C-alpha positions as a printed NumPy array, in Angstrom:
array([[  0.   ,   0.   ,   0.   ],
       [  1.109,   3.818,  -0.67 ],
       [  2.447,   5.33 ,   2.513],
       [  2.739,   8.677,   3.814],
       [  5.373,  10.44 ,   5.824],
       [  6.427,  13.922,   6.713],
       [ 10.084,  14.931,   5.431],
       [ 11.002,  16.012,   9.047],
       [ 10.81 ,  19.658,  10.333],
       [  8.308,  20.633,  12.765],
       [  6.97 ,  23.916,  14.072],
       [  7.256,  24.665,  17.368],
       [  9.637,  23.512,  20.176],
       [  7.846,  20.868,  21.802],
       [  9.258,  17.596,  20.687],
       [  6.644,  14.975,  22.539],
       [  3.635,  17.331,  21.387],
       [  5.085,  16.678,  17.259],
       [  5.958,  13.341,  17.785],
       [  2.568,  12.574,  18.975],
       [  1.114,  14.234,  15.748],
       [  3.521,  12.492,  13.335],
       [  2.099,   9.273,  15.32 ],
       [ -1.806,  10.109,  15.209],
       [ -1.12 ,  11.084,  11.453],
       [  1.649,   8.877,   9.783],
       [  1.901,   6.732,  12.082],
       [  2.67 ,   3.559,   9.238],
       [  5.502,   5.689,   8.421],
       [  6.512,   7.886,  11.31 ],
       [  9.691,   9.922,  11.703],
       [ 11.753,  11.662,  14.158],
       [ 11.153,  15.207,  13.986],
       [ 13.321,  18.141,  13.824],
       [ 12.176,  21.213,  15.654],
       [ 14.366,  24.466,  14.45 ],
       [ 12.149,  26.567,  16.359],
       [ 14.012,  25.187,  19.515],
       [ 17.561,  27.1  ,  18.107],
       [ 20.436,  26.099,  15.895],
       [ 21.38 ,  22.867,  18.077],
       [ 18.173,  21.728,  16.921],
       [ 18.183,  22.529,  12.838],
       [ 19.219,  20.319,  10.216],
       [ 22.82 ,  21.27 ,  10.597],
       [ 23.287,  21.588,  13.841],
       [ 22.102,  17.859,  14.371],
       [ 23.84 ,  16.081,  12.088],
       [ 26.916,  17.989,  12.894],
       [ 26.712,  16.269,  16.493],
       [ 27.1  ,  13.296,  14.931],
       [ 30.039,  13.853,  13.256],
       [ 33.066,  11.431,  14.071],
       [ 36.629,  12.411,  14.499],
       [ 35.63 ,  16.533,  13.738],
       [ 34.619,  18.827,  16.177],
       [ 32.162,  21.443,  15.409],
       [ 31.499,  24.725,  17.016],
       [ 29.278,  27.906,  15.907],
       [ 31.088,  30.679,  15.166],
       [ 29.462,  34.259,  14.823],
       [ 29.71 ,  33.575,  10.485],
       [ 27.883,  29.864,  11.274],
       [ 28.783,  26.291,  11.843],
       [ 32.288,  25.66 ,  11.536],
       [ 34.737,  22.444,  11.753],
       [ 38.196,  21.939,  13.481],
       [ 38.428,  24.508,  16.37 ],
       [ 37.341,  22.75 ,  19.074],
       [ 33.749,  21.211,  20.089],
       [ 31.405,  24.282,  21.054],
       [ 28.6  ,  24.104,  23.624],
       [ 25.852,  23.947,  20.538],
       [ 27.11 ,  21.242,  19.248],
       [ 27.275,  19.762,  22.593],
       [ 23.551,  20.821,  22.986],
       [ 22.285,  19.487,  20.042],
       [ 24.088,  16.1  ,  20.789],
       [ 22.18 ,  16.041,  24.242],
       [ 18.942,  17.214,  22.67 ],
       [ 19.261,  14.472,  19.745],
       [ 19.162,  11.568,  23.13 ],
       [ 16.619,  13.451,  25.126],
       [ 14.476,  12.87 ,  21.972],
       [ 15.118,   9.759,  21.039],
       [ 14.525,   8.611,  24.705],
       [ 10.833,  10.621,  24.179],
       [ 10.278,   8.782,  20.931],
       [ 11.337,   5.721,  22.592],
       [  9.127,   5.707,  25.027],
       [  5.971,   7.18 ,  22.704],
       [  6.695,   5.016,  19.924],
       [  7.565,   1.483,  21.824],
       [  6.877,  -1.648,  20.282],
       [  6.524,  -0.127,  16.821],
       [  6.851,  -2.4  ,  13.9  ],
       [  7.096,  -1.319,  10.111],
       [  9.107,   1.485,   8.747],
       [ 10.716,   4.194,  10.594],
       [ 12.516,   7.284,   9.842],
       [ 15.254,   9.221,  10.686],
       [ 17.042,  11.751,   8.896],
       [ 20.743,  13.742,   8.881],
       [ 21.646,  16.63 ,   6.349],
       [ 23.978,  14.719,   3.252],
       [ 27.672,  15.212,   3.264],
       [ 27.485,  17.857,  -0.628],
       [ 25.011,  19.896,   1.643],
       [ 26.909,  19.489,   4.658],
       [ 30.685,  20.669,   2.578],
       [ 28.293,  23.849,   1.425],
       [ 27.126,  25.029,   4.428],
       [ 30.01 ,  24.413,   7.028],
       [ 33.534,  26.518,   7.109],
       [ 36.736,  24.912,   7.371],
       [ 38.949,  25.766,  10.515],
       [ 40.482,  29.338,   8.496],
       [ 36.68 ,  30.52 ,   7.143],
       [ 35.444,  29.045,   3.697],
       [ 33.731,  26.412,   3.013],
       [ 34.849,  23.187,   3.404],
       [ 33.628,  22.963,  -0.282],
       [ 36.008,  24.787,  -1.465],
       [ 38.797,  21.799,  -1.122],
       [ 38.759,  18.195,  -1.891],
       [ 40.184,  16.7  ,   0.898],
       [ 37.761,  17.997,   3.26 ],
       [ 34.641,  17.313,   1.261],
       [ 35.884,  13.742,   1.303],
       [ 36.967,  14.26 ,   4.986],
       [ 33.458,  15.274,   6.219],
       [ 31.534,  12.547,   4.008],
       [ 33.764,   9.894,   5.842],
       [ 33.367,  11.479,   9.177],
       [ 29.202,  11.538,   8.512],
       [ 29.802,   8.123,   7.673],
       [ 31.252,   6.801,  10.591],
       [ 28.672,   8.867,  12.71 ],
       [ 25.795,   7.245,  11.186],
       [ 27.4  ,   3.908,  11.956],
       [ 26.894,   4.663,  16.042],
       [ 24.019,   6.582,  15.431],
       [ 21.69 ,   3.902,  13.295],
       [ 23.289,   0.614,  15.765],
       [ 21.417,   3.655,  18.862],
       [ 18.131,   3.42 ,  17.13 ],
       [ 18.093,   0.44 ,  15.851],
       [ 18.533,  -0.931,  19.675],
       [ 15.774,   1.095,  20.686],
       [ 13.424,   0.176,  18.089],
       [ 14.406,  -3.658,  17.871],
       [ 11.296,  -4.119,  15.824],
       [ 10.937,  -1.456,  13.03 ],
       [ 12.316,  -1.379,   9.448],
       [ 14.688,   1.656,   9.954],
       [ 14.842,   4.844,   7.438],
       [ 17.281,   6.586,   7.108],
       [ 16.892,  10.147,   4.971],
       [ 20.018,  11.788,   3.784],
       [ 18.633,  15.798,   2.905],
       [ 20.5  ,  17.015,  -0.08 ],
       [ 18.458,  20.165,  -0.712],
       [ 21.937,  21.872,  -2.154],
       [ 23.453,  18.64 ,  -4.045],
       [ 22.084,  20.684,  -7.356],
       [ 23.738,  24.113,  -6.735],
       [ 26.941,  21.975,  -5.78 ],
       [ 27.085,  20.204,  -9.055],
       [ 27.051,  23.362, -10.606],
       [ 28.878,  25.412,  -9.49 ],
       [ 26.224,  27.869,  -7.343],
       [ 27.379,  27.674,  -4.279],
       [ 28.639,  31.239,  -3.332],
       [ 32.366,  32.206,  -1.468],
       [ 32.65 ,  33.595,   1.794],
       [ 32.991,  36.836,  -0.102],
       [ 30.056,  36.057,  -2.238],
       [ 31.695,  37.511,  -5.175],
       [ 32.415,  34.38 ,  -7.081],
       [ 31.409,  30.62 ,  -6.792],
       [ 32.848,  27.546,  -5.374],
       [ 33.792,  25.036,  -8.265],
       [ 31.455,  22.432,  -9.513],
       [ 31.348,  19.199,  -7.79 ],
       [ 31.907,  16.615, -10.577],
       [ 29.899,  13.493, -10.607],
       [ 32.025,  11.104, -10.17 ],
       [ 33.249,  12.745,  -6.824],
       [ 29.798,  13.56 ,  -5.471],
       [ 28.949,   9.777,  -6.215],
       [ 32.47 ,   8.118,  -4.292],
       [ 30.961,  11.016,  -1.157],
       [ 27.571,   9.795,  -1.474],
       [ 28.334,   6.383,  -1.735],
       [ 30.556,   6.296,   1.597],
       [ 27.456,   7.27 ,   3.125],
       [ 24.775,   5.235,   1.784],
       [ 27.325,   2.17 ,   2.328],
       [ 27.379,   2.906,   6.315],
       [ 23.594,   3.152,   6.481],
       [ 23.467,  -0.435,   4.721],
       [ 25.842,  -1.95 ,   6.862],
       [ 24.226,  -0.63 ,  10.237],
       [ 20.577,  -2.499,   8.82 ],
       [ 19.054,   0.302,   7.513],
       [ 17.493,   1.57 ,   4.473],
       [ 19.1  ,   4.879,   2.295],
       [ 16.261,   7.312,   1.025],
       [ 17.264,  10.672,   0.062],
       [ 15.354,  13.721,  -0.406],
       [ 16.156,  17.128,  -2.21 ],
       [ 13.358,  20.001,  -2.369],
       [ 15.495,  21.728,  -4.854],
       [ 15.011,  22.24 ,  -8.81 ],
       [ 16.943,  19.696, -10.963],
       [ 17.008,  17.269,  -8.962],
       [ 20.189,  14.995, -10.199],
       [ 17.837,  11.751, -10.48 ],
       [ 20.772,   9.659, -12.466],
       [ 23.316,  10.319,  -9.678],
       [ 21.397,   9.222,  -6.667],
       [ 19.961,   6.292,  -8.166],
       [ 23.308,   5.455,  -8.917],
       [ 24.972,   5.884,  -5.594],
       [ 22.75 ,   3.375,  -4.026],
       [ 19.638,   5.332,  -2.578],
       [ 17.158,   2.829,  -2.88 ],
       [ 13.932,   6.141,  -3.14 ],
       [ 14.09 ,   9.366,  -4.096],
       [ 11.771,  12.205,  -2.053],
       [ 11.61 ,  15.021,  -4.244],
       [  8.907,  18.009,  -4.67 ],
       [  6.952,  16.956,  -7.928],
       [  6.376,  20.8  ,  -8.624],
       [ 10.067,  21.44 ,  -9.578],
       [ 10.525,  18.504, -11.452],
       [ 10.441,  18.066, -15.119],
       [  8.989,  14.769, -16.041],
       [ 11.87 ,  13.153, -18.008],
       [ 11.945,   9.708, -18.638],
       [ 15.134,   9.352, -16.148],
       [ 12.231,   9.199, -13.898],
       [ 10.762,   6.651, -15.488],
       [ 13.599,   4.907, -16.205],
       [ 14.883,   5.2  , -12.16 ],
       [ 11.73 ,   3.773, -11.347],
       [ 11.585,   0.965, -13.901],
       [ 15.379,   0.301, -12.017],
       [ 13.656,  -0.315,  -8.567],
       [ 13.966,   3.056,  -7.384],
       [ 11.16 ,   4.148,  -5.155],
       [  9.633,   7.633,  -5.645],
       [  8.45 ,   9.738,  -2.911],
       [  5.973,  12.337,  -4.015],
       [  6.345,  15.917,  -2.435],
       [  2.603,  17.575,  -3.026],
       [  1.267,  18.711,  -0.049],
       [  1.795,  22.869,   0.23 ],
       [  4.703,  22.76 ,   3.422],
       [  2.962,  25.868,   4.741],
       [ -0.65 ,  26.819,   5.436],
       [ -2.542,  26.602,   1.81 ],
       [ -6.361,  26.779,   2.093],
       [ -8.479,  24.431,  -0.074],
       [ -6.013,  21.473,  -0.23 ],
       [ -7.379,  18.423,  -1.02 ],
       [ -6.261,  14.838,  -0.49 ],
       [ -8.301,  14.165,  -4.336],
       [ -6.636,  16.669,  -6.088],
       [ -3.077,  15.822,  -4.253],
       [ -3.514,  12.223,  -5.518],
       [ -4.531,  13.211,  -8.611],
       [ -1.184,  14.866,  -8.967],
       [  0.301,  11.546,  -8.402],
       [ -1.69 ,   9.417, -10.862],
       [ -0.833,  12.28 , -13.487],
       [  2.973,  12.133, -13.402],
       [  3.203,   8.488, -13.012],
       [  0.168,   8.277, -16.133],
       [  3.139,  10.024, -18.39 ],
       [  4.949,   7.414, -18.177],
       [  2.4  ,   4.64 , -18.469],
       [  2.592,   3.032, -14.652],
       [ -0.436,   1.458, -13.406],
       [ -0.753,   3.528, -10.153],
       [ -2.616,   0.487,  -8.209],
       [ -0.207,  -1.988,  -8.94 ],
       [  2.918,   0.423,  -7.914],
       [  1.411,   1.497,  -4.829],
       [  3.532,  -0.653,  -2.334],
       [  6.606,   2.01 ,  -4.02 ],
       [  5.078,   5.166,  -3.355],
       [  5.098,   7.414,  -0.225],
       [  2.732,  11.148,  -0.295],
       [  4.932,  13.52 ,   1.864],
       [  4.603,  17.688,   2.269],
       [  6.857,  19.542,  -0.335],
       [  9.653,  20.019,   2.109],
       [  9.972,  20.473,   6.116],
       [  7.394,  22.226,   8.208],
       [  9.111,  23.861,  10.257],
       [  7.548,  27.312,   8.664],
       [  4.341,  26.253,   9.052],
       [  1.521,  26.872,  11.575],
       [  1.369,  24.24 ,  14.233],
       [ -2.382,  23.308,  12.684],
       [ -1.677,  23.306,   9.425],
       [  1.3  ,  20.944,  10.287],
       [ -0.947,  18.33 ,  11.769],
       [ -3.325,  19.343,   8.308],
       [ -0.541,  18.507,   5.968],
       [  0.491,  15.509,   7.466],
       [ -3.187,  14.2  ,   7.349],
       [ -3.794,  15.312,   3.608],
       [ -0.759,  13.147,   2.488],
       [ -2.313,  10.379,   4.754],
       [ -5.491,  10.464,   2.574],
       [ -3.814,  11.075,  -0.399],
       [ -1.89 ,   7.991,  -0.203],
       [ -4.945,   5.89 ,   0.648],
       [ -6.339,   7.383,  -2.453],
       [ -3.881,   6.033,  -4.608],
       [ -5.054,   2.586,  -3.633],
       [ -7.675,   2.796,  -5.942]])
């Protein structure tokens, strides 16, 4: 059957409150949630930075920034990251079926993050490969930690790429923000990827990825191993690579609920949305349900605390529409 999830962002800052939505709502594909709203030791970054093995992090007044010594942020968001997994733990106990948790990718992670003298750590080889290998050997700890606490789930894990497109070509600004960092080639992003998607394997766990950004490099990710792709169907073009990524086993997860507060949303025209890109290409929609997951567009974290709980029950019903 079609599933539905939320990609992970929450409003608000209390963590047992959007777990127990994400329960009452997705609950046949929950996730951990992120809550921004609780400060930088709880965004996207900051999270997945405290997992980080062999660099220390610390925020510096320009942003996050590796080699000078662990900070108290990233010290925070490591003890914030237990406190609520022991919540979902607890909340959550005994759950079978899929589960999912999610860290930023290493290409978003290179473009965000300084090196220890300011820059990105973009901007040189060694430490693009140096912070994919270090994510890597994070996620091994941090995926054997969940999977002991949920013994009996199927466990997700979601790499967000949303700037894998601008780092392929070459959009990622300098600290000066005169000029842009190099390209990324493909061959290098794939060897970075890849040493992350093989740690999630080898710790039990499925690789999905997700991007919410135009141009979405559908060839490359297949390629590296991630086994779905979550993607927001209204920046795609659809090319036959999708079709031809899906015909390869690739699962597709369909971005189409608004991520903030859209009146008139419906779960029938949402589906419909569905039906009509995978119709291009000729798949029976009934037949492929059991591959395809209905999430928001992107993270809710901008979104009102009601229309949250909305969009996670429109992609609900959206995905039991597409069982016919």
């Amino acid at each position: 059957m079609a599933l539905a999830t939320g990609i992970g962002s929450m409003p608000g800052t209390d963590f047992t409150e959007s777990l127990r939505v994400v329960l009452d709502t997705v609950g046949d594909l929950p996730f951990v949630p992120e809550l921004p709203g609780r400060g930088v030791h709880a965004g996207m970054i900051g999270r997945t930075l405290s997992l980080l093995s062999g660099l220390e992090a610390d925020l510096q007044p320009d942003g996050w920034r590796v080699g000078v010594g662990e900070g108290g942020d990233v010290r925070r968001a490591r003890s914030l990251l237990a406190q609520d997994l022991d919540v979902a733990e607890e909340l959550a106990q005994g759950h079978t079926g899929p589960l999912k948790i999610q860290v930023t990718g290493p290409l978003t992670l290179a473009a965000t993050v300084e090196r220890p003298r300011g820059d990105k750590m973009l901007a040189d080889h060694g430490a693009r490969r140096e912070i994919g290998e270090s994510l890597a050997e994070g996620l091994r700890g941090h995926v054997a930690d969940v999977r002991r606490r949920f013994a009996d789930a199927d466990l997700v894990v979601q790499v967000d790429e949303p700037a894998i497109a601008a780092v392929l070509t070459g959009g990622i600004p300098t600290a000066s923000g005169f000029s842009r960092h190099r390209s990324v080639h493909p061959p290098e992003a794939d060897a970075i990827l890849r040493t992350v998607v093989d740690a999630i394997v080898a710790g039990g766990a499925r690789p999905v990825v997700h991007s919410c950004a135009p141009d979405v490099p559908v060839e490359l990710l297949a390629g590296a191993g991630f086994t779905a792709i979550a993607f927001d169907l209204s920046l795609v073009r659809p090319d036959d690579v999708w079709a031809e990524t899906f015909e390869k086993g690739i699962d597709l997860w369909f971005g189409v609920v608004p991520s903030t507060d859209a009146a008139g949303t419906s779960d029938k025209d949402l589906a419909a949305r569905v039906r009509t890109f995978l119709d291009r290409f000729g798949f029976d929609v009934e037949q492929h349900a059991d591959r395809l997951v209905v999430s928001p567009t992107c993270g809710l974290a901008g979104a009102s605390p009601p229309w949250a709980a909305r969009a996670l029950t429109l992609a609900a019903a959206a995905a039991q529409r597409l069982e016919g």
